[in-house]
Short mmCIF file of C-alpha atoms in Angstrom, two decimals:
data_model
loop_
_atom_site.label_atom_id
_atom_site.label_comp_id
_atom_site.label_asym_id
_atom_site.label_seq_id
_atom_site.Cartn_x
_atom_site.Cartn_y
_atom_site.Cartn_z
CA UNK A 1 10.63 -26.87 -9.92
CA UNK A 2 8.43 -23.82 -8.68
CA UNK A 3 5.83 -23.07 -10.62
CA UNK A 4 5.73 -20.10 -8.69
CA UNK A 5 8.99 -17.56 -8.18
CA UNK A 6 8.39 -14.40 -6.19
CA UNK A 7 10.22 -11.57 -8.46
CA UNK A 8 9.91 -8.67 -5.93
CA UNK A 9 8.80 -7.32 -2.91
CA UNK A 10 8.77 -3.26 -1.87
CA UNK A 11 8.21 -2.50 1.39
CA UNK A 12 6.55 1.03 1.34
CA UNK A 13 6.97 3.19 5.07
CA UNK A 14 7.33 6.73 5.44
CA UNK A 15 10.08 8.31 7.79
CA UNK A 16 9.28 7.93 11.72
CA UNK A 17 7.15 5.42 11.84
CA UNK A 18 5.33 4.33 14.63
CA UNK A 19 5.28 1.19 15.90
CA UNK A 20 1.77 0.09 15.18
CA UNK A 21 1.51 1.96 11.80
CA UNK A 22 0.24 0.00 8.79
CA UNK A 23 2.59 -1.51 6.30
CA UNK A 24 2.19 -1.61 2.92
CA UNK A 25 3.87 -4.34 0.42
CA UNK A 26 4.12 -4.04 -3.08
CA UNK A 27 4.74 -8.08 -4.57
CA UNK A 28 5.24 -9.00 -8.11
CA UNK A 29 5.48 -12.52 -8.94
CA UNK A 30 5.75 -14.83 -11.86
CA UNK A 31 3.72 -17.92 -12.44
CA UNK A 32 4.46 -20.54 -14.39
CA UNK A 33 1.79 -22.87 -15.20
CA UNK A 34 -2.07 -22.26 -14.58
CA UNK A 35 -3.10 -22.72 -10.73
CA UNK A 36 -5.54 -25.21 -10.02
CA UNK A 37 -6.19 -23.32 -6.66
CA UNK A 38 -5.57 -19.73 -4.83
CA UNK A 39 -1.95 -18.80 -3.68
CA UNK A 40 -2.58 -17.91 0.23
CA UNK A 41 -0.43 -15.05 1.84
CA UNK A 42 -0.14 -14.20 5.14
CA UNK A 43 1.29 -11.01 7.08
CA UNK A 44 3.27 -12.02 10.55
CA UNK A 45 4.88 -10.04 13.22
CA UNK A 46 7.03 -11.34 15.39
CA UNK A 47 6.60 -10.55 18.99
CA UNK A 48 8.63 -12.36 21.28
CA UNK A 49 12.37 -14.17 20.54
CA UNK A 50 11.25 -16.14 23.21
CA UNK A 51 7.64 -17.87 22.23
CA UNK A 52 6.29 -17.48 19.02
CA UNK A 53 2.71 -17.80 20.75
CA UNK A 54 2.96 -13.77 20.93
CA UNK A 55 3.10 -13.94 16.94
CA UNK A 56 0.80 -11.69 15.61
CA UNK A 57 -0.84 -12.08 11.91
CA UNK A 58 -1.36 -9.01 10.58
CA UNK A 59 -3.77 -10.29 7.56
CA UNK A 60 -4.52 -13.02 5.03
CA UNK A 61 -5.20 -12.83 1.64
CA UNK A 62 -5.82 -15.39 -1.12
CA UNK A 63 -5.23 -14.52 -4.81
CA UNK A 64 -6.61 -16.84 -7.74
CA UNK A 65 -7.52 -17.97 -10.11
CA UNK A 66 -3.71 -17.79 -11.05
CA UNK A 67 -2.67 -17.49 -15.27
CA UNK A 68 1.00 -18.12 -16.75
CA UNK A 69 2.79 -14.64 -16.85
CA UNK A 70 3.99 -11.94 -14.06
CA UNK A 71 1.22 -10.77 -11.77
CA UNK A 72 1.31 -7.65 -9.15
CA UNK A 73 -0.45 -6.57 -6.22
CA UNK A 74 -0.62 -4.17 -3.24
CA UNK A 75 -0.96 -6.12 0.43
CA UNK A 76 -2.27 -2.79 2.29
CA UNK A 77 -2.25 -4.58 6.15
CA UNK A 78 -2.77 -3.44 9.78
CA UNK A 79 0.03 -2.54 11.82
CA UNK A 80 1.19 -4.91 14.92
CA UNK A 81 -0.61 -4.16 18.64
CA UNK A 82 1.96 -2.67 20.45
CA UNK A 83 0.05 -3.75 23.97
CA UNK A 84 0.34 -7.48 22.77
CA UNK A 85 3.55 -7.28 22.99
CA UNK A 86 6.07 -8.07 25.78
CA UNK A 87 7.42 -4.97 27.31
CA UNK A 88 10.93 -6.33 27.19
CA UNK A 89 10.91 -7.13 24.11
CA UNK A 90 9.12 -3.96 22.00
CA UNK A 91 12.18 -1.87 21.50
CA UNK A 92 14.46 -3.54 19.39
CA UNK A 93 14.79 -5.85 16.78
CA UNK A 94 12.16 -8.22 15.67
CA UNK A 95 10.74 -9.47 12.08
CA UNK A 96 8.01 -9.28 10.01
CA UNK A 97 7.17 -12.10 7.59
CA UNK A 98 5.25 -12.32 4.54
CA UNK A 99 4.53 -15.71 3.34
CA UNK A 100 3.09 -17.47 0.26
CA UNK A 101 1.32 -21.57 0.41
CA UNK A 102 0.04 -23.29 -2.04
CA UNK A 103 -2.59 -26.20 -1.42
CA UNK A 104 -1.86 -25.47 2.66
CA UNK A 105 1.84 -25.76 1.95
CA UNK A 106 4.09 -22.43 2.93
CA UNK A 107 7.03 -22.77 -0.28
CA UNK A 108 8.43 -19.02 0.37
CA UNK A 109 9.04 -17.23 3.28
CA UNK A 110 10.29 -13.62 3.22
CA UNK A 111 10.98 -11.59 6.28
CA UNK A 112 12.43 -8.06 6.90
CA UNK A 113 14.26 -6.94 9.96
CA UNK A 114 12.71 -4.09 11.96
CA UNK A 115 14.50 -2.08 14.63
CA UNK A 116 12.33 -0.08 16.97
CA UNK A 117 14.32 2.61 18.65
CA UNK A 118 13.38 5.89 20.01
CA UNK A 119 13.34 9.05 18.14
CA UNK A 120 15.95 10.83 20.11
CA UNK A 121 19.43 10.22 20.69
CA UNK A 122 18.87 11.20 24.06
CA UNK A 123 16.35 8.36 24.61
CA UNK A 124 18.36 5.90 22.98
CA UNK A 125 20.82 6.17 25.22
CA UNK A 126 19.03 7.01 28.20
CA UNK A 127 16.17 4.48 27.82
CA UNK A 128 13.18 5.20 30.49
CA UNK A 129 12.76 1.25 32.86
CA UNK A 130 8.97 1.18 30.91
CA UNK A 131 9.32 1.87 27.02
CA UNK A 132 7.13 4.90 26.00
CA UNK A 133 5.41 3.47 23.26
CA UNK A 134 4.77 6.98 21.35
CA UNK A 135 8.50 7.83 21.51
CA UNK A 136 9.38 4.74 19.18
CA UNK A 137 9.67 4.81 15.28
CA UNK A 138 10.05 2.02 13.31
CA UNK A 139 13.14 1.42 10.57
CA UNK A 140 12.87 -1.37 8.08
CA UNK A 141 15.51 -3.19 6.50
CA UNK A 142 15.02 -3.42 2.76
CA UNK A 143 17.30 -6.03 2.32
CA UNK A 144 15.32 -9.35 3.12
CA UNK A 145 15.98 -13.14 4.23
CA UNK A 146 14.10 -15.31 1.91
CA UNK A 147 13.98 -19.02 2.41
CA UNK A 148 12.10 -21.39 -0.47
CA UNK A 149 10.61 -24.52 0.43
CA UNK A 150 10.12 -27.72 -2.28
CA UNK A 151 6.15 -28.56 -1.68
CA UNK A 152 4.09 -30.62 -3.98
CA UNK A 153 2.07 -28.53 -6.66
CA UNK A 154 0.55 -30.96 -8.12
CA UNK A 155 -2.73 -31.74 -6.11
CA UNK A 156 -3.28 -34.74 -7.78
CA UNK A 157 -0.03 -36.96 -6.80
CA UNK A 158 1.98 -36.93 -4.10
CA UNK A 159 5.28 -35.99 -4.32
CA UNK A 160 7.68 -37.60 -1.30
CA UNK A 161 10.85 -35.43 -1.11
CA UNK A 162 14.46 -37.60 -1.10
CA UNK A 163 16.30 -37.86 2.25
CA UNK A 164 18.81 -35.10 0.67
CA UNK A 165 16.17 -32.56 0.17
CA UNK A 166 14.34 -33.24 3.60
CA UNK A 167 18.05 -32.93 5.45
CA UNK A 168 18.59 -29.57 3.23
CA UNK A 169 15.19 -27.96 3.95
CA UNK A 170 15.59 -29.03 8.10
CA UNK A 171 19.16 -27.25 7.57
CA UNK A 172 17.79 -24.29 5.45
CA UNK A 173 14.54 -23.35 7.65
CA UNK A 174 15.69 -21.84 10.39
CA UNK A 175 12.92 -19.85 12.66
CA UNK A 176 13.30 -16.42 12.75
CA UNK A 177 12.58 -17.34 16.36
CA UNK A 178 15.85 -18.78 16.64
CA UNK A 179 17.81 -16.40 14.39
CA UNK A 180 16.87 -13.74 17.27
CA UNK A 181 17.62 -15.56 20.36
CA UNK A 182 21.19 -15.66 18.35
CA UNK A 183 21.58 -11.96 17.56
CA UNK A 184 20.53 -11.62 21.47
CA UNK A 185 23.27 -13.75 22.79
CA UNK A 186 25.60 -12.16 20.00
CA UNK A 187 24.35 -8.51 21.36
CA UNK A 188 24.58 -7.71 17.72
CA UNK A 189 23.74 -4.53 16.69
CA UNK A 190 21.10 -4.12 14.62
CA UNK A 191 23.45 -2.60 11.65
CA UNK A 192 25.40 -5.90 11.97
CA UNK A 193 21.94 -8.07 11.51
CA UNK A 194 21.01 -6.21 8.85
CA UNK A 195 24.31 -6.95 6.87
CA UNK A 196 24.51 -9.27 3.94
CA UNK A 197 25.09 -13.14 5.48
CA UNK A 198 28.83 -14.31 4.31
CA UNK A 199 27.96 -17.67 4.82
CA UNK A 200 28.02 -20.32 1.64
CA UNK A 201 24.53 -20.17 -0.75
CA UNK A 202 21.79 -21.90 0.46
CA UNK A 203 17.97 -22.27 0.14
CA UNK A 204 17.50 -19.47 3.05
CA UNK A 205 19.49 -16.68 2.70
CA UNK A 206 19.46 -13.03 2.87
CA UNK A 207 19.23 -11.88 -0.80
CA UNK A 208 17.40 -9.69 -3.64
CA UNK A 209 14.49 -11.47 -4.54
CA UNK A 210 15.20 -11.71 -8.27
#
């Protein structure tokens, strides 16, 4: 079991917002035992479909020493670079990623679609050959895809996971990587991405947080 369950995450963003503008997440989680060590979170923005060298983390932050009971915080981070990345590949969809390890072990992974399109419904359908970077605004999907990994919490035995739960997590864990090569070959829409999945429940799944 968890000893840590992520209740909530707001994603705070004004209307029109650039590209490399800040983002702001509001988290509220609930522990339940004490924490022998910090919870580690990290900020990620994905640049590239293609090679997930053009990642970009945004920030890091570790919180501790950890108590039993609901605890909330404000992860103020630094926007992307919109020069790092690929020309190609900046308007769009992509996905940012906030993630939460314990003892170096990621055990939640929550990511939120972005679409950068231009301002204009002129633009949009007339796109200039080289994107004009200050003509973009970014538009967040508040509906997340959370996947939960099984790690061990106790830093004092190790834990080795049954062939069940090692085929279920390889199954479950799907890079976001891979989930937008898909959406490219599917030339989905981004209103179609952002849709609830139909698919059976599983471990990673688009879904409210609590």
């Amino acid at each position: 079991m968890s000893r840590v369950l992520i209740q909530n995450i707001e994603v705070t963003h004004k209307e029109d917002c650039q590209v490399g503008d800040p983002f702001q997440f509001k988290i509220r989680f609930e522990c339940h035992e004490n924490l022998a060590e910090d919870l580690d979170w990290k900020v990620i923005y994905v640049g590239s479909s293609l090679c997930n060298t053009l990642d970009q983390e945004l920030d890091e932050l570790s919180t501790g020493p950890i108590t039993p009971g609901t605890h909330e915080f404000v992860l103020d981070v630094p926007g992307p670079e919109p020069t790092r990345i690929p020309s190609s590949e900046i308007v769009g969809v992509t996905v940012v990623l906030v993630t939460c390890s314990y003892l170096e072990q990621e055990f939640v992974r929550v990511g939120y679609y972005i679409n950068n399109e231009y301002k204009t419904l002129e633009m949009r359908e007339n796109p200039p050959a080289v994107p004009i970077i200050s003509e973009l605004r970014r538009v967040i999907c508040d509906s997340p895809r959370v996947t939960r990994i099984a790690i061990n919490w106790n830093e004092n035995k190790m834990i080795v996971p049954t062939a069940e739960e090692e085929a279920r997590a390889t199954e479950d864990d799907m890079g976001f990587g891979d989930l937008l090569c898909d959406v490219v070959a599917d030339n989905k829409s981004p209103t179609n991405m952002f849709a609830p999945s139909t698919q059976g429940s599983s471990q990673s799944e688009e879904m409210a947080l609590d």
